[in-house]
Short mmCIF file of C-alpha atoms in Angstrom, two decimals:
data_model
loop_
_atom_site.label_atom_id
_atom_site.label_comp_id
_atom_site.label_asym_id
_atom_site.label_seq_id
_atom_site.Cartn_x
_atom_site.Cartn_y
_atom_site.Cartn_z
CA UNK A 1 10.31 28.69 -2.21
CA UNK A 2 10.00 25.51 -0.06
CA UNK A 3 12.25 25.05 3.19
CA UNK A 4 14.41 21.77 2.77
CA UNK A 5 15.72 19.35 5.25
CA UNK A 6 18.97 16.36 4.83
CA UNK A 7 18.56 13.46 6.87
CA UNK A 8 21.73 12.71 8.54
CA UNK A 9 20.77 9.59 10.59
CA UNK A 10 17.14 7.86 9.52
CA UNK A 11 16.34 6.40 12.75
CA UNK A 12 14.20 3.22 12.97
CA UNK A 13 10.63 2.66 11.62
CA UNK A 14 10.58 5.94 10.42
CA UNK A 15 8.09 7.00 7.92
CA UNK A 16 5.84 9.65 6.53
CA UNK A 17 2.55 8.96 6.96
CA UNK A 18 -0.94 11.35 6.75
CA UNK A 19 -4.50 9.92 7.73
CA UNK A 20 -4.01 7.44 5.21
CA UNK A 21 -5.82 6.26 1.96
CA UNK A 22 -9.48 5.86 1.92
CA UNK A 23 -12.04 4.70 -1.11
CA UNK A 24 -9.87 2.27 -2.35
CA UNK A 25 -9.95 -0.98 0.12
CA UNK A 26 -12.66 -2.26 -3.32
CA UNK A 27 -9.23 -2.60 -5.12
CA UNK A 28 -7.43 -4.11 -2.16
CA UNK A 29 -5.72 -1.08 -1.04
CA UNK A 30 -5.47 -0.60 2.48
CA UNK A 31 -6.12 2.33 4.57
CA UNK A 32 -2.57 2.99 5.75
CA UNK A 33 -1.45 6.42 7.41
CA UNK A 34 -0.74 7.02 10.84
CA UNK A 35 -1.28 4.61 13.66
CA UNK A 36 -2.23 7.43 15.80
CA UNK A 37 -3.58 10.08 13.81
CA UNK A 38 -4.75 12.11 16.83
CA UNK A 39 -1.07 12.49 17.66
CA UNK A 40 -0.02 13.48 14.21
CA UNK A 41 -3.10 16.01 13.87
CA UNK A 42 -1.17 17.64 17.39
CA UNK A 43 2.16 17.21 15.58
CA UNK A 44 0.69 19.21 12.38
CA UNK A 45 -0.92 22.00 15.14
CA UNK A 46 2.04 22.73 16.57
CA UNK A 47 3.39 22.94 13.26
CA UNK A 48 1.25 25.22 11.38
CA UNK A 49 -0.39 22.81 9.37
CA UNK A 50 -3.56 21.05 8.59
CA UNK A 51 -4.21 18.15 10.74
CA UNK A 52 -4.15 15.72 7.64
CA UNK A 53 -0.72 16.52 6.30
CA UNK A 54 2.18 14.19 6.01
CA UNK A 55 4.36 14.36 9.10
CA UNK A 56 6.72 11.63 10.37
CA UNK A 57 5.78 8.82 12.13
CA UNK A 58 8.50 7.58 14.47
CA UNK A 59 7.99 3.82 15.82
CA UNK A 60 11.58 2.81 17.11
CA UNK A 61 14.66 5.20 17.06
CA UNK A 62 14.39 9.23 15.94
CA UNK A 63 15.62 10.60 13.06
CA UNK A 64 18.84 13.32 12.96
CA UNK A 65 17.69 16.34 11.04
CA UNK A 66 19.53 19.55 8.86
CA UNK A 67 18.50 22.26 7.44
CA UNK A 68 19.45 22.80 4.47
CA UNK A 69 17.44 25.82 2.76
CA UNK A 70 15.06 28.43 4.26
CA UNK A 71 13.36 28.44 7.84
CA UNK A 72 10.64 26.19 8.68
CA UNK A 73 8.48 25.11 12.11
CA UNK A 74 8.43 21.77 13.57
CA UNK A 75 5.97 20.36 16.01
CA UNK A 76 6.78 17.37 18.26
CA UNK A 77 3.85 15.41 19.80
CA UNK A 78 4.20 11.92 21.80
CA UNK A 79 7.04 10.89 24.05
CA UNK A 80 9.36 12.57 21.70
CA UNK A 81 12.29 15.00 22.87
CA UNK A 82 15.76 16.88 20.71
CA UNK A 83 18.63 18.15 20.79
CA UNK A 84 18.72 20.90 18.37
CA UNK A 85 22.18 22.24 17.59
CA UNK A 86 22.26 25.73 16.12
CA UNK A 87 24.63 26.72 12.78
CA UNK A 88 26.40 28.88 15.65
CA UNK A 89 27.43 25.82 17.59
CA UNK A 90 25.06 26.68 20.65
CA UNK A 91 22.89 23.36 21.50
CA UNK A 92 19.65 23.21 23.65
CA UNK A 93 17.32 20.89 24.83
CA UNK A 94 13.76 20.68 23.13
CA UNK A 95 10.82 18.46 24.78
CA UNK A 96 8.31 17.13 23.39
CA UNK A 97 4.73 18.94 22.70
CA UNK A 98 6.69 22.34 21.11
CA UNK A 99 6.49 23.72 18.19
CA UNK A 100 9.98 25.34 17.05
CA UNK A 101 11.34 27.46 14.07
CA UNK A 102 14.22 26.02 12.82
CA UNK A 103 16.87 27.90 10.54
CA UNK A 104 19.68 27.39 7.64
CA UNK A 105 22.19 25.46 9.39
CA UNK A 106 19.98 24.11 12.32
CA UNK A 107 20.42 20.53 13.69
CA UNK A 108 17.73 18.37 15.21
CA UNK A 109 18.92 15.12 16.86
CA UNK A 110 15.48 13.52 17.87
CA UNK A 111 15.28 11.14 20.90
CA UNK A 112 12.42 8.59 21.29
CA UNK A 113 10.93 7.31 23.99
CA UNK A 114 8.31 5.55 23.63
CA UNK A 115 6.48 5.13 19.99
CA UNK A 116 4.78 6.28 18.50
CA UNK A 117 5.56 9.69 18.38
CA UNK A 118 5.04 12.35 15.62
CA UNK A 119 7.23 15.12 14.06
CA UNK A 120 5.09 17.48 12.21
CA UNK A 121 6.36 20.54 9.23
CA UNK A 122 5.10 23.60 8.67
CA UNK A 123 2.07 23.47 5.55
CA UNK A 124 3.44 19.53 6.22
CA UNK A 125 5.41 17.57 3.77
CA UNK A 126 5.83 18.28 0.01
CA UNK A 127 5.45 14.62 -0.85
CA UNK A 128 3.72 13.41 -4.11
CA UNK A 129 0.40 12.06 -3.82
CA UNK A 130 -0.54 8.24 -4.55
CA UNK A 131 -4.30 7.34 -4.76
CA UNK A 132 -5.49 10.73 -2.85
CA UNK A 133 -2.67 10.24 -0.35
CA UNK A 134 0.83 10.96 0.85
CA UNK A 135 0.96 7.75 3.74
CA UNK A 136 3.62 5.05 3.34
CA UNK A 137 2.25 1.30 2.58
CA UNK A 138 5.87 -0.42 3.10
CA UNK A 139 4.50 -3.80 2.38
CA UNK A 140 3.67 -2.54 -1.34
CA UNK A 141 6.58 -0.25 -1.82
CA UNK A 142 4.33 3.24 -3.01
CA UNK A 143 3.66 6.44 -1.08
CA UNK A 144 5.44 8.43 1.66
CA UNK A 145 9.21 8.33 0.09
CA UNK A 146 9.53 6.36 -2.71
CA UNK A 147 7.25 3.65 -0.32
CA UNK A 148 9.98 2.92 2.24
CA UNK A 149 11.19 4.33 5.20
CA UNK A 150 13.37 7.40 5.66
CA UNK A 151 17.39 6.94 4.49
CA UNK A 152 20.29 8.88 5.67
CA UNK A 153 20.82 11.33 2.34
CA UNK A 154 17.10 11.52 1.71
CA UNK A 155 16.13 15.24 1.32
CA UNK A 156 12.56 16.28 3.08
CA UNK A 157 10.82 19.80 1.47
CA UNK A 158 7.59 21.59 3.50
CA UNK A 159 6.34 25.14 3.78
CA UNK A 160 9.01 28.33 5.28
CA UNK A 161 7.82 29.83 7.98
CA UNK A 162 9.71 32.30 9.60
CA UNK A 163 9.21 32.96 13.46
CA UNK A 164 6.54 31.68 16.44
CA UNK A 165 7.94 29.14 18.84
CA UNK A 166 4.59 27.36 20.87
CA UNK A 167 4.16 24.56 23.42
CA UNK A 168 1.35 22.76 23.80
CA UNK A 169 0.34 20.31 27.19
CA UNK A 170 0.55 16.63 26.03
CA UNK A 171 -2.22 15.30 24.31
CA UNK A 172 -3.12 12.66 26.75
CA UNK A 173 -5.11 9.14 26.06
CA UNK A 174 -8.35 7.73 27.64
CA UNK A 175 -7.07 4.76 29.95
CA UNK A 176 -8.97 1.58 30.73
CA UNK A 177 -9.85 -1.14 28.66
CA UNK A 178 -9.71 -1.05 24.93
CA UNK A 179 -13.51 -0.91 24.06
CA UNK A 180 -15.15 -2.82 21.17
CA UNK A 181 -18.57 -3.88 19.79
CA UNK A 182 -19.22 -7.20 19.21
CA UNK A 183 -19.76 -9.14 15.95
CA UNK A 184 -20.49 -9.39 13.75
CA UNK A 185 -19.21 -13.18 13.77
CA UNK A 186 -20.65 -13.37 17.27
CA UNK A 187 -21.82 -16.87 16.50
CA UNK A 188 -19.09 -18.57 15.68
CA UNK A 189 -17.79 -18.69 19.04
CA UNK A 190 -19.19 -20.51 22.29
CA UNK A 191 -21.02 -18.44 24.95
CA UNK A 192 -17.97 -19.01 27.44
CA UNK A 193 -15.59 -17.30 24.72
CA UNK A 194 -17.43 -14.51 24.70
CA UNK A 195 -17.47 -13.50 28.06
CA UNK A 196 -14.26 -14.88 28.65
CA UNK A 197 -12.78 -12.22 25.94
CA UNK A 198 -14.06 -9.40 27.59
CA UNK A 199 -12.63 -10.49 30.78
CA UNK A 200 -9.22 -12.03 30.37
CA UNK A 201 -6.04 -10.29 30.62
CA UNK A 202 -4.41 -10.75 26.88
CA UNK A 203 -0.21 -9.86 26.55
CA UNK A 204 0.73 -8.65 23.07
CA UNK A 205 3.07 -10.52 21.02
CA UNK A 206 6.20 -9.15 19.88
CA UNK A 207 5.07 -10.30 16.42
CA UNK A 208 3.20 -7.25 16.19
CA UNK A 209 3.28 -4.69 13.52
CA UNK A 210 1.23 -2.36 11.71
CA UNK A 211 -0.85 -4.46 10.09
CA UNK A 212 -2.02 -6.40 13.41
CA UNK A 213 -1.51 -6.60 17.21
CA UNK A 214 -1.34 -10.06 17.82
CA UNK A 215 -2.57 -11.08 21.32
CA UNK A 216 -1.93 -14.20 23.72
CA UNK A 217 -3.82 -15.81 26.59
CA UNK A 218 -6.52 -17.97 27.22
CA UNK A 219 -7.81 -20.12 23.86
CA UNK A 220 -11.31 -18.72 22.54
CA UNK A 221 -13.29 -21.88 21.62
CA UNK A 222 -14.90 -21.40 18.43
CA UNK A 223 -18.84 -22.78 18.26
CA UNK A 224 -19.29 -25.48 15.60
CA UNK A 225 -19.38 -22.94 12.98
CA UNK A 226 -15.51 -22.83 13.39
CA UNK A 227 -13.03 -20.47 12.75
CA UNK A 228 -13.17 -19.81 8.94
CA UNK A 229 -15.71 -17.69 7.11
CA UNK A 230 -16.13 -16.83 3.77
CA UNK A 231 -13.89 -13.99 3.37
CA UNK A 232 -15.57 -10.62 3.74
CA UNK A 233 -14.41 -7.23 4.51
CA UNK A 234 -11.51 -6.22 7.29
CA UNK A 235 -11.19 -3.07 8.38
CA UNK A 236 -8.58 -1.51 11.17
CA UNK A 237 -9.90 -2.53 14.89
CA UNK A 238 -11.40 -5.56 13.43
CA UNK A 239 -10.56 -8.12 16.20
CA UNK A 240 -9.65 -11.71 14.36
CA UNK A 241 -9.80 -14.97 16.45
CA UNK A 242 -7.95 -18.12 13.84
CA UNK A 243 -8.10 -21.55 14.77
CA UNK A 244 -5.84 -21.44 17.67
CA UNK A 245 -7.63 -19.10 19.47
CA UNK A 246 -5.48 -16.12 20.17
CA UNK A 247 -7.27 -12.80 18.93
CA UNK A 248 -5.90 -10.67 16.57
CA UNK A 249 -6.48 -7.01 16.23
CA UNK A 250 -6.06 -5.64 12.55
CA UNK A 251 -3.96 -1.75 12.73
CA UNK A 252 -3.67 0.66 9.89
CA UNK A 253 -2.09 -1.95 7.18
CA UNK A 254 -4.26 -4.47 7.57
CA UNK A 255 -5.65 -6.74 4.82
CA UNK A 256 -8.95 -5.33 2.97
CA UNK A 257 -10.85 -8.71 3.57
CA UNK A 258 -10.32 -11.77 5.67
CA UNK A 259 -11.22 -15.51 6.07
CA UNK A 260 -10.88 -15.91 10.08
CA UNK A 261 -14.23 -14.69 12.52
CA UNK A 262 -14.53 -11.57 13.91
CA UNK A 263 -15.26 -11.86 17.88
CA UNK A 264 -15.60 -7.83 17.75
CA UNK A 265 -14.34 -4.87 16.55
CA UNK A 266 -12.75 -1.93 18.36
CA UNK A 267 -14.01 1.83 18.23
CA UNK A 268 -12.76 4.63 16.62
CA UNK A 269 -12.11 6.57 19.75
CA UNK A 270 -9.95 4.01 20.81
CA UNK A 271 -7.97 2.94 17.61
CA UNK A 272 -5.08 5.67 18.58
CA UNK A 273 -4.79 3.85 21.99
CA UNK A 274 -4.04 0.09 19.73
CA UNK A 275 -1.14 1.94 18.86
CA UNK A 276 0.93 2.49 22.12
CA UNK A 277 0.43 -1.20 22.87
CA UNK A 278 3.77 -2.11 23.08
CA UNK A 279 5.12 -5.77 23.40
CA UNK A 280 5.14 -7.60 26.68
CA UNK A 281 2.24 -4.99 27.71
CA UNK A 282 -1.25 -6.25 28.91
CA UNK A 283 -4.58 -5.36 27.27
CA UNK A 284 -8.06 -5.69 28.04
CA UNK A 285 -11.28 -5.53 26.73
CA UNK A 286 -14.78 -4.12 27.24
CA UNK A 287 -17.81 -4.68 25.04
CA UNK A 288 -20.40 -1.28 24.70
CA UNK A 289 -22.77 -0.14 22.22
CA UNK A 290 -22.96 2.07 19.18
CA UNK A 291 -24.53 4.78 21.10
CA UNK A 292 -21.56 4.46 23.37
CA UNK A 293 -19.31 4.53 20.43
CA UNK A 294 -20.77 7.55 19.14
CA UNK A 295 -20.25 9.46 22.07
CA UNK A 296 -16.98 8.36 22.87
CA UNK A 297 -16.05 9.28 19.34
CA UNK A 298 -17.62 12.69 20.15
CA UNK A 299 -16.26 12.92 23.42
CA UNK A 300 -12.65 12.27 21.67
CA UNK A 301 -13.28 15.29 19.37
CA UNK A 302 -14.02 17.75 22.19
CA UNK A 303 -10.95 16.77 23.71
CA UNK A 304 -8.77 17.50 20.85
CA UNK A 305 -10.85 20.74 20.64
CA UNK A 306 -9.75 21.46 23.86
CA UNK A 307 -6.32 20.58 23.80
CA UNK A 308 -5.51 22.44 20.35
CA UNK A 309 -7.08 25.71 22.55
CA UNK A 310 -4.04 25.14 24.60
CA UNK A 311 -1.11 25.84 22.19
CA UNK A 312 0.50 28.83 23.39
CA UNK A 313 3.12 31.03 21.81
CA UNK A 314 6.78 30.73 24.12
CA UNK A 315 7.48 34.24 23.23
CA UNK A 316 4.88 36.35 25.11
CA UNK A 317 1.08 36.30 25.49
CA UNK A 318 -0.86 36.17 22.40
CA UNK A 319 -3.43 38.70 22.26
CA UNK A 320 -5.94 37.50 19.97
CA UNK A 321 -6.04 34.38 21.99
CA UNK A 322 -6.10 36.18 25.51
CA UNK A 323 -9.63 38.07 23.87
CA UNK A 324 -11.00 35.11 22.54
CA UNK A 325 -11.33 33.18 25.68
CA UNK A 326 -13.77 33.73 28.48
CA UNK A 327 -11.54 34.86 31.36
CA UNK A 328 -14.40 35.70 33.62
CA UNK A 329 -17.18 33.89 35.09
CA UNK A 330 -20.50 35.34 37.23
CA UNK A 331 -22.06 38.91 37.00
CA UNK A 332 -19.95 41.83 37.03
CA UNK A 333 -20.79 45.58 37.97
CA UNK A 334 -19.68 48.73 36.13
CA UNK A 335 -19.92 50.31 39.47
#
């Protein structure tokens, strides 16, 4: 028996999405999945599921929600809050970073703030796979629902789960400058672009989407190698620089290869962080090293560790988590 949801109101860029396709960008398939899928793997936690299942992925406006059939659990990660009307009429406020059963009859009126944000389902959702994944490539039409985004009248299935309400503190992002290693068309731009990349202040466009933030400020000269290249492979947090000069930086539905330079490319600790850049907002750059990639991809692991350590149950203390952690520090006496 599988829980089952209606969806009322679809909301705006709303989507299921998992940690996208991989072993396919040969064929010209692109990754896809979630533009933050360290948000989604906290959405799934509080949820009860795997971090990889298909959750939604909200970019503009929430979704409304009913239950339809069974119980299930829900888990809200990002700036993402409710109101959840029960089938007795009694309403309540739910805030983001929970993890909630919801029942036959159950309404959940999700509010965004400020995307993306990620609402996860228990055992995540039943959606049928396409190429080893369940994430939604809109510009092809396959995956996800039928490729496209959520519809009101759409019906949404995942796993019944009965009782355990959680909360969770938000999962919170590195700040500073978006970090990136340079290359490998390092050549085809002048010494002065260079540094002047990794120290200019660069606004993003509201042409943006999730195939590519697109970037504006001072012009990148290109060295007399130019700006095209013979196309080779592009990859998400490949940073593009075209003939005028204003950088490009490819997200989760980019293009599998690409004529244009590559002044850099950004690191997989901070690929999450591309996707909270909002129009209007101002990014900035720093170039490190693949040891320093390493460990800040390390370093971002432990943190999630951490933070999934953290979910605790809203209904009492959990014992098996209480005896699992080490309360006390120092020597102690049986004296």
């Amino acid at each position: 028996m599988s829980a089952r949801l209606a969806v009322i109101r679809p909301g705006a860029g709303v989507a299921a999405q998992d940690f996208g396709r991989s072993g396919f960008r040969a064929l010209g398939v692109p990754l896809s999945g979630a533009l933050d899928p360290l948000l989604l793997a906290a959405a799934n936690a509080l949820a009860g599921a795997p971090d990889d299942s298909a959750g939604l992925e909200i970019l503009l406006a929430g979704p409304e929600l009913r239950v339809e059939q069974e119980a299930l659990r829900i888990g809200l990660a990002g700036d993402l809050s409710g109101i959840l009307t029960r089938a007795s009429g009694a309403r309540e406020n739910i805030p983001s970073w929970r993890g909630m059963i919801l029942r036959e009859g159950d309404t959940l009126a999700l509010r965004l703030g400020r995307g993306p944000a990620y609402l996860g389902f228990s055992d995540g959702l039943d959606l049928p796979q396409v190429l080893g994944a369940r994430a939604t490539f809109l510009r092809a039409g396959f995956g996800g629902l039928e490729g496209r985004a959520l519809q009101a009248g759409d019906t949404l299935s995942c796993g019944v789960a009965a009782a355990g309400d959680f909360s969770a503190p938000p999962l919170q992002h590195m700040p500073g400058p978006i970090r990136f290693i340079s290359g490998p068309q390092a050549d085809h731009f002048t010494a002065e672009a260079l540094a002047l990349f990794a120290t200019a202040k660069w606004r993003a466009g509201a042409d943006s989407d999730r195939m590519g933030l697109r970037l504006s400020g001072p012009r990148l000269t290109h060295s007399a190698r130019g700006a095209n290249i013979v196309s080779d492979g592009a990859t998400p947090g490949a940073i593009q620089v075209p003939g005028d000069g204003q950088p490009i930086v490819l997200r989760a539905d980019c293009q599998t290869s690409g004529g244009y330079a590559k002044i850099g490319c950004a690191i997989s600790a901070d690929l999450p962080r591309l996707a909270h850049i909002a129009p209007g907002d101002i990014v900035t750059f720093a170039p490190v090293d693949h040891a320093d990639a390493a460990a800040a991809r390390s370093r971002t692991r432990e943190n999630f560790a951490r933070w999934r350590r953290e979910i605790a149950p809203l209904d009492g203390w959990d014992p098996e988590k209480l005896w699992s952690e080490n309360l006390i520090s120092g020597a102690i006496s049986g004296q």
